[in-house]
PDB file of C-alpha atoms in Angstrom:
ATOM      1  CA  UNK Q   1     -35.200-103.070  60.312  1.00 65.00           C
ATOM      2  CA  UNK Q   2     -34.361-102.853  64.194  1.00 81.00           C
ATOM      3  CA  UNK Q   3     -38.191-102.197  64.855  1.00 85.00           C
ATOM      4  CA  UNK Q   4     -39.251-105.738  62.762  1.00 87.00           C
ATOM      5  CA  UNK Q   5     -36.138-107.547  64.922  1.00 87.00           C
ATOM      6  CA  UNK Q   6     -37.726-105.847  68.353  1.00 85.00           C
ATOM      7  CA  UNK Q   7     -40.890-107.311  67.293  1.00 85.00           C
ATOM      8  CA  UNK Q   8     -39.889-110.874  66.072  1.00 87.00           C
ATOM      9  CA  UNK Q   9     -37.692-111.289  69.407  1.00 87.00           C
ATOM     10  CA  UNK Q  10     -40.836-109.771  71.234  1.00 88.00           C
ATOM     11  CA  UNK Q  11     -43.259-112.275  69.755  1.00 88.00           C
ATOM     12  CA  UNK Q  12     -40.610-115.505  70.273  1.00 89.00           C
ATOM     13  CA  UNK Q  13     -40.110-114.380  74.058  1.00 87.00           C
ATOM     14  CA  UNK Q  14     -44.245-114.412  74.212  1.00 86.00           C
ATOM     15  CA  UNK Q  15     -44.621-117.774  72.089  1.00 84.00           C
ATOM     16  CA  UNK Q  16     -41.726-119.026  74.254  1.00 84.00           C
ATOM     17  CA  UNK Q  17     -43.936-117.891  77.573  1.00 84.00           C
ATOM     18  CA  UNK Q  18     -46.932-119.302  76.605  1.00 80.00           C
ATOM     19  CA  UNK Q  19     -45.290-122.948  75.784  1.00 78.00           C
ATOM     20  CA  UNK Q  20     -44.069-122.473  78.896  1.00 79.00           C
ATOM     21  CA  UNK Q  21     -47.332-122.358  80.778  1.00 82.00           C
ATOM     22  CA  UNK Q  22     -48.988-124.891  78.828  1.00 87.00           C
ATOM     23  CA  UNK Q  23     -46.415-127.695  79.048  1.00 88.00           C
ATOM     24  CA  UNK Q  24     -45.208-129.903  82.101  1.00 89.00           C
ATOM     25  CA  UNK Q  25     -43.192-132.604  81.772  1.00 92.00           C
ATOM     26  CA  UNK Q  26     -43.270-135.968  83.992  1.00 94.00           C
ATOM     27  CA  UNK Q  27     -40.054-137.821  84.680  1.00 95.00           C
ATOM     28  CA  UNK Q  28     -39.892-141.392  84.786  1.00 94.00           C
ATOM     29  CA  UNK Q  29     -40.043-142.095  88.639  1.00 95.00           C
ATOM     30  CA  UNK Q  30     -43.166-139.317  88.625  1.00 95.00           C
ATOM     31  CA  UNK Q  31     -47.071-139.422  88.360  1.00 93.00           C
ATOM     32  CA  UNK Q  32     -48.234-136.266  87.844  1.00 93.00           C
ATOM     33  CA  UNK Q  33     -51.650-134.877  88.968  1.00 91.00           C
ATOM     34  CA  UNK Q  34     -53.726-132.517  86.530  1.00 90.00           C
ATOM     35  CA  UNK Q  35     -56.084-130.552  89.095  1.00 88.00           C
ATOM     36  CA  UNK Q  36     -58.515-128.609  86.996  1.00 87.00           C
ATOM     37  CA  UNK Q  37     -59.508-125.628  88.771  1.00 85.00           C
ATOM     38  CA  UNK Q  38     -58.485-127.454  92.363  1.00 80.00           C
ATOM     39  CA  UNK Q  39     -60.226-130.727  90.796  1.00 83.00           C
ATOM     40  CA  UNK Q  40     -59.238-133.627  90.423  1.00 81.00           C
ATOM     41  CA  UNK Q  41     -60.516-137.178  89.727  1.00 78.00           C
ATOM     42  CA  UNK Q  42     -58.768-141.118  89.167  1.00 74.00           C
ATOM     43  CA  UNK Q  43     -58.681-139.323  85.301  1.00 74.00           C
ATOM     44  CA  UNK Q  44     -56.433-136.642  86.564  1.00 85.00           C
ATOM     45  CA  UNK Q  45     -53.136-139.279  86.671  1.00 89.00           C
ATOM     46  CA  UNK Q  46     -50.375-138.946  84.156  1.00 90.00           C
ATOM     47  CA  UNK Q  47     -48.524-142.016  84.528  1.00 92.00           C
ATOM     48  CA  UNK Q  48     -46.345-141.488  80.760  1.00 92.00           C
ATOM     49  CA  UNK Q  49     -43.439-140.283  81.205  1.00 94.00           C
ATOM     50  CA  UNK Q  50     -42.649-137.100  78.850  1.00 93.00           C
ATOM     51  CA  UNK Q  51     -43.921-134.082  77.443  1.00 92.00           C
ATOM     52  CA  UNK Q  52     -47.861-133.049  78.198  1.00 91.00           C
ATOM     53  CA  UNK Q  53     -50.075-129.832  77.646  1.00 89.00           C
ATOM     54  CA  UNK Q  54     -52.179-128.545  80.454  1.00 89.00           C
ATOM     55  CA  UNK Q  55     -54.366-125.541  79.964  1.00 86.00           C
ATOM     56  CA  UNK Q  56     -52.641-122.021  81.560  1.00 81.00           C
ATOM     57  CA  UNK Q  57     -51.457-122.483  85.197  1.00 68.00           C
ATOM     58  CA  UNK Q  58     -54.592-120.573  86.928  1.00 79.00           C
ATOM     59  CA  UNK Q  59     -56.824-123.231  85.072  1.00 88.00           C
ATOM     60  CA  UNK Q  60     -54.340-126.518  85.657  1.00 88.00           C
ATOM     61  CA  UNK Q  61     -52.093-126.955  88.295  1.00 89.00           C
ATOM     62  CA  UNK Q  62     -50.035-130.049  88.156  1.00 90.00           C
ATOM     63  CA  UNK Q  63     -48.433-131.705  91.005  1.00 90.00           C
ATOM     64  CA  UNK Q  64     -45.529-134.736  90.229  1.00 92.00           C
ATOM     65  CA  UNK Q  65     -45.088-137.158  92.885  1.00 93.00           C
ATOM     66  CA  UNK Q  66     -42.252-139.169  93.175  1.00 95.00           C
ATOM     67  CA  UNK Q  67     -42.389-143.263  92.950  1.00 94.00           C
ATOM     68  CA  UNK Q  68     -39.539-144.075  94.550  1.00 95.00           C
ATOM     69  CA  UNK Q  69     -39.259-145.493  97.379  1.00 96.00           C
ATOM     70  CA  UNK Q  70     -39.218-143.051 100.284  1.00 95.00           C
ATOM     71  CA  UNK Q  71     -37.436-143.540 103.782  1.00 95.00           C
ATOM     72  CA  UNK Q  72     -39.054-142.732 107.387  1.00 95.00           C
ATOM     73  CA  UNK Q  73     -37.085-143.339 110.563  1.00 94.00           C
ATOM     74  CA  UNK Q  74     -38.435-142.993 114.118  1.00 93.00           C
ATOM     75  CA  UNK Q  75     -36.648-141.296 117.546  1.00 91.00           C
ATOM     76  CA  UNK Q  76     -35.574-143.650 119.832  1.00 90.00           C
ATOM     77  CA  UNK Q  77     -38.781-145.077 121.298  1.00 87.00           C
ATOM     78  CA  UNK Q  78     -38.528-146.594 124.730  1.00 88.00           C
ATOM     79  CA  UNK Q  79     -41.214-149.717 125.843  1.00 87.00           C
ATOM     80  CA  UNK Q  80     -42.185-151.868 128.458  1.00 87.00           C
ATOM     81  CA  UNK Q  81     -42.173-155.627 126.658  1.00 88.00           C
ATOM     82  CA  UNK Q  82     -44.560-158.740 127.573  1.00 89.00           C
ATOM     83  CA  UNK Q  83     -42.672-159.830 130.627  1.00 89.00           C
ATOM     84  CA  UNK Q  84     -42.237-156.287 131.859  1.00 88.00           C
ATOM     85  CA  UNK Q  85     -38.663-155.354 130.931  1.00 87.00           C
ATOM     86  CA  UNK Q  86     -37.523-152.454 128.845  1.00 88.00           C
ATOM     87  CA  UNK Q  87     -36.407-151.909 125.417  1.00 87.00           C
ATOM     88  CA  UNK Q  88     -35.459-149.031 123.460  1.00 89.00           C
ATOM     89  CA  UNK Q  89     -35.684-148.907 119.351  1.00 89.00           C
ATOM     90  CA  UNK Q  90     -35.612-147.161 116.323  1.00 93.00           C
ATOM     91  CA  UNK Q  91     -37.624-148.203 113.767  1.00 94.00           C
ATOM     92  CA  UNK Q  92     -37.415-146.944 109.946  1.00 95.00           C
ATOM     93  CA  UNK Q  93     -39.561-147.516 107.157  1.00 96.00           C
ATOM     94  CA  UNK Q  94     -39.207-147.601 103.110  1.00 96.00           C
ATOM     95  CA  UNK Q  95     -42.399-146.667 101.451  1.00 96.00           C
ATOM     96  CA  UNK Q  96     -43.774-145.153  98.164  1.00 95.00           C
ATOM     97  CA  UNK Q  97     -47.004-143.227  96.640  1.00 93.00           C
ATOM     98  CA  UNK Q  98     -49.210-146.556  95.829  1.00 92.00           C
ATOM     99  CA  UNK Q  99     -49.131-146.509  92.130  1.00 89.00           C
ATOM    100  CA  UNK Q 100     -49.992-150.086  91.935  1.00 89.00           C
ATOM    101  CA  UNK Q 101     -54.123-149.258  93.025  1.00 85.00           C
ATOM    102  CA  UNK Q 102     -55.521-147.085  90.584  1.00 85.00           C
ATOM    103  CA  UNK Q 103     -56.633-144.786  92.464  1.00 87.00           C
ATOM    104  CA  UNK Q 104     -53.638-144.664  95.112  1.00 90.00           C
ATOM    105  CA  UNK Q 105     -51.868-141.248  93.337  1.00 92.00           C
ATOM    106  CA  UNK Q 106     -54.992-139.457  93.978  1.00 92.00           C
ATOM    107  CA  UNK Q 107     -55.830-140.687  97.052  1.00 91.00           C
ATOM    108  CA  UNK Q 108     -52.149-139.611  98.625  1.00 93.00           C
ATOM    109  CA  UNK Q 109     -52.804-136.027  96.964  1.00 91.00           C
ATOM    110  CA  UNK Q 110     -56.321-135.512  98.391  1.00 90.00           C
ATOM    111  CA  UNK Q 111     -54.516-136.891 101.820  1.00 91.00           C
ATOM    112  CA  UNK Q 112     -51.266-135.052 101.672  1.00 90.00           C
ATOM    113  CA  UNK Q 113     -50.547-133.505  98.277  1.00 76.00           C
ATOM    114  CA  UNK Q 114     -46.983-133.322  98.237  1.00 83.00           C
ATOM    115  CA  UNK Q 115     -44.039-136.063  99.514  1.00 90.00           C
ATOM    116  CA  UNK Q 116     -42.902-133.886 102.655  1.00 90.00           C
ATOM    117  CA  UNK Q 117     -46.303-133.119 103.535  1.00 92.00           C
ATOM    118  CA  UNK Q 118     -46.642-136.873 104.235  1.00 93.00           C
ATOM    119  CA  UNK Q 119     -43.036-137.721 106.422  1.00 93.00           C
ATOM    120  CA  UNK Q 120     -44.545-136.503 109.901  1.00 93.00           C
ATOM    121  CA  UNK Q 121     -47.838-138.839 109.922  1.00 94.00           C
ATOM    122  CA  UNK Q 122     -46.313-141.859 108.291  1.00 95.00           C
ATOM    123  CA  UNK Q 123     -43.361-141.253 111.236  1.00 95.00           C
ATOM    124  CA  UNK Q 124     -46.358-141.110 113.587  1.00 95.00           C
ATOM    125  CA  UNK Q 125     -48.364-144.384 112.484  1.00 95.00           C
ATOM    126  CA  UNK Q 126     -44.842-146.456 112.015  1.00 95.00           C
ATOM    127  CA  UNK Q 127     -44.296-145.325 115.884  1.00 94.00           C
ATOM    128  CA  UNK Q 128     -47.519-146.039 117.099  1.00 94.00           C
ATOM    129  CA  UNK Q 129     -47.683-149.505 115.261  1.00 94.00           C
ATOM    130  CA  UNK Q 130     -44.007-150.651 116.688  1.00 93.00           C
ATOM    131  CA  UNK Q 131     -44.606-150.022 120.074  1.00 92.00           C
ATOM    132  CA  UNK Q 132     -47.921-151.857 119.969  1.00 92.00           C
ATOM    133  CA  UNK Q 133     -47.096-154.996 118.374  1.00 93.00           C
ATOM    134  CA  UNK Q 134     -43.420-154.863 120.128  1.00 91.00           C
ATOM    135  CA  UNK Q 135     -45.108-154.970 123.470  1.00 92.00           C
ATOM    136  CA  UNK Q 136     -46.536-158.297 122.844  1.00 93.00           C
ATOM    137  CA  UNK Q 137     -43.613-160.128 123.281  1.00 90.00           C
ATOM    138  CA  UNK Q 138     -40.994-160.659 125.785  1.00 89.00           C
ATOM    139  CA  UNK Q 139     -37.709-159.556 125.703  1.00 86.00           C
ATOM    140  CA  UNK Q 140     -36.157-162.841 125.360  1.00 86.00           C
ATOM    141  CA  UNK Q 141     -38.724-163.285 121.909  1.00 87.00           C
ATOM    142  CA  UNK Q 142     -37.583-159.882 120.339  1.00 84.00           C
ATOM    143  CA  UNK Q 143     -33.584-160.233 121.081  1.00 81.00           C
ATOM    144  CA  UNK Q 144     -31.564-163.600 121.029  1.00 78.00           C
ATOM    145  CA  UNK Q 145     -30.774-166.484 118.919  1.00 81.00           C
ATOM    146  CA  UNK Q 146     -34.359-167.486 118.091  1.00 85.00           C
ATOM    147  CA  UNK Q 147     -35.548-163.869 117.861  1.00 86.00           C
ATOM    148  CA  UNK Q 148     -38.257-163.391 115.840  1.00 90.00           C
ATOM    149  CA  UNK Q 149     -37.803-159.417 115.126  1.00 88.00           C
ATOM    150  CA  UNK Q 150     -38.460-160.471 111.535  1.00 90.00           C
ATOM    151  CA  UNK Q 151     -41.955-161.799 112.054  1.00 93.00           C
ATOM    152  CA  UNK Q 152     -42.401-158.471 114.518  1.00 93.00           C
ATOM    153  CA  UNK Q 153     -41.202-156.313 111.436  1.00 93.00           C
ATOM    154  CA  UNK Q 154     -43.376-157.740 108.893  1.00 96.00           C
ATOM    155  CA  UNK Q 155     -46.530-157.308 111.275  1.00 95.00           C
ATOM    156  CA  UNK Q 156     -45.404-153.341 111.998  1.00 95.00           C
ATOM    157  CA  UNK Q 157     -45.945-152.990 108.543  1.00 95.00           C
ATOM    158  CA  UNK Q 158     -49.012-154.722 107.639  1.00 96.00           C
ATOM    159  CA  UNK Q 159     -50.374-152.638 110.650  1.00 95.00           C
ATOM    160  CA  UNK Q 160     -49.447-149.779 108.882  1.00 95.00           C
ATOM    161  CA  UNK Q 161     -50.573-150.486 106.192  1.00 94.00           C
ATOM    162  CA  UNK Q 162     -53.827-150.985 107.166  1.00 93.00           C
ATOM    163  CA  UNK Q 163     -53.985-147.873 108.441  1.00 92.00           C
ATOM    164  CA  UNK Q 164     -52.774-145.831 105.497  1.00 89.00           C
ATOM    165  CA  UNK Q 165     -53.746-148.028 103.043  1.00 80.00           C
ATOM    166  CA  UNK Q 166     -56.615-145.691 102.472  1.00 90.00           C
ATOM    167  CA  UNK Q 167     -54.401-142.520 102.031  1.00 93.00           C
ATOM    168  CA  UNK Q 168     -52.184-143.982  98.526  1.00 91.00           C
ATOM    169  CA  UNK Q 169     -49.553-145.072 100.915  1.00 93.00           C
ATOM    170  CA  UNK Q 170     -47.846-148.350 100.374  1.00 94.00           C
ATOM    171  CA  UNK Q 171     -45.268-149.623 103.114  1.00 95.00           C
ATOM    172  CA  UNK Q 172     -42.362-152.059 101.711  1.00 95.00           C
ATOM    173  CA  UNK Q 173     -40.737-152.843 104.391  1.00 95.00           C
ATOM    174  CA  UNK Q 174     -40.044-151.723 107.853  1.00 95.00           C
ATOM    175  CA  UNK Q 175     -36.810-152.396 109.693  1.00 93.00           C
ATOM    176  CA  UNK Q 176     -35.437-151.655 113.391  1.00 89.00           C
ATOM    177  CA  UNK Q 177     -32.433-151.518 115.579  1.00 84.00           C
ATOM    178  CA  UNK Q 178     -33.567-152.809 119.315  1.00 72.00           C
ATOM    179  CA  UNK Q 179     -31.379-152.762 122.556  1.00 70.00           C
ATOM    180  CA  UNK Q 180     -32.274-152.958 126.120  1.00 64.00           C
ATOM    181  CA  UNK Q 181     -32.535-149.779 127.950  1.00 64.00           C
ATOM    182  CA  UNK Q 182     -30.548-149.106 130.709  1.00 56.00           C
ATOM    183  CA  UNK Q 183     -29.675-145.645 133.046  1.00 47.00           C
ATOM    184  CA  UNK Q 184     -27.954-144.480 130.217  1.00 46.00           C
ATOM    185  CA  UNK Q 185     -28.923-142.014 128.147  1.00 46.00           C
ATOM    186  CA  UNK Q 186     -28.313-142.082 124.427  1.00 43.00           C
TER     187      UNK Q 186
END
């Protein structure tokens, strides 16, 4: 009798491993990514939430990516502006894994494959792409009553865009706190 219970609670801890490595489940703010032996194609995104069945994990590995939106922030960058005088800003960033383009999930995992592998690049483009189109206007343009920081913002992000557009990335909207440098440091 204890040698039949041995066995039954052996053979339910072994069914109970095995469901284990065949199973993955994707939350609802997930895509996952089925890479068949490292493989994996626009076919390879789970977009349903729940429940799926992958083959053992040293056949499938599955990655989940998160869809939510995602927040980058930049040091305190300081610039020379159109008419020559300084400015100091910190820019930030909200962005996601492009799940609107069909092939966006796989093109961020061939890029980057997992969220934090992607924070230091994004940081990097978002930096390069504020001072650039920051130091094409005067000072007077950027702060003041008929600022147009907005219009500055929105053309930070389409630059960044373009140039991870390519790598799943999606910008939403990009946002920054500006003031004029002086001897002080911060």
């Amino acid at each position: 009798m204890n040698k039949t219970i041995a066995v039954g609670v052996g053979l339910l801890v072994l069914i109970m491993l095995v469901l284990f490595s065949t199973t993955y489940t994707v939350k609802y703010n997930q895509v996952a990514i089925k890479a068949t032996f490292g493989q994996a194609d626009e076919g390879s995104v789970i977009r349903d939430p729940g429940l799926h069945f992958r083959l053992p994990i040293f056949i499938d590995k599955v990655t989940t990516l998160d869809t939510r939106l995602q927040l980058v922030e930049t040091d305190h960058v300081e610039f020379a502006t159109k008419d020559g005088l300084q400015l100091v800003v910190r820019a930030f960033m909200l962005w996601q894994v492009d799940v609107e383009a069909e092939d966006g999930p796989i093109a961020f995992f061939r890029s980057y494959e997992k969220l934090s592998d992607a924070a230091s690049p994004i940081e990097f483009q978002l930096r390069t792409a504020a001072t650039s189109v920051l130091s094409r206007y005067r000072f007077d343009e950027l702060l003041g009553a008929d600022s147009v920081l907005a219009q500055a913002e929105e053309e930070i992000r389409a630059d960044v865009a373009q140039s991870l557009g390519d790598k799943g990335i999606s910008p939403r909207t990009v946002g920054m706190v500006a003031k004029a440098a002086s001897s002080r440091t911060w």
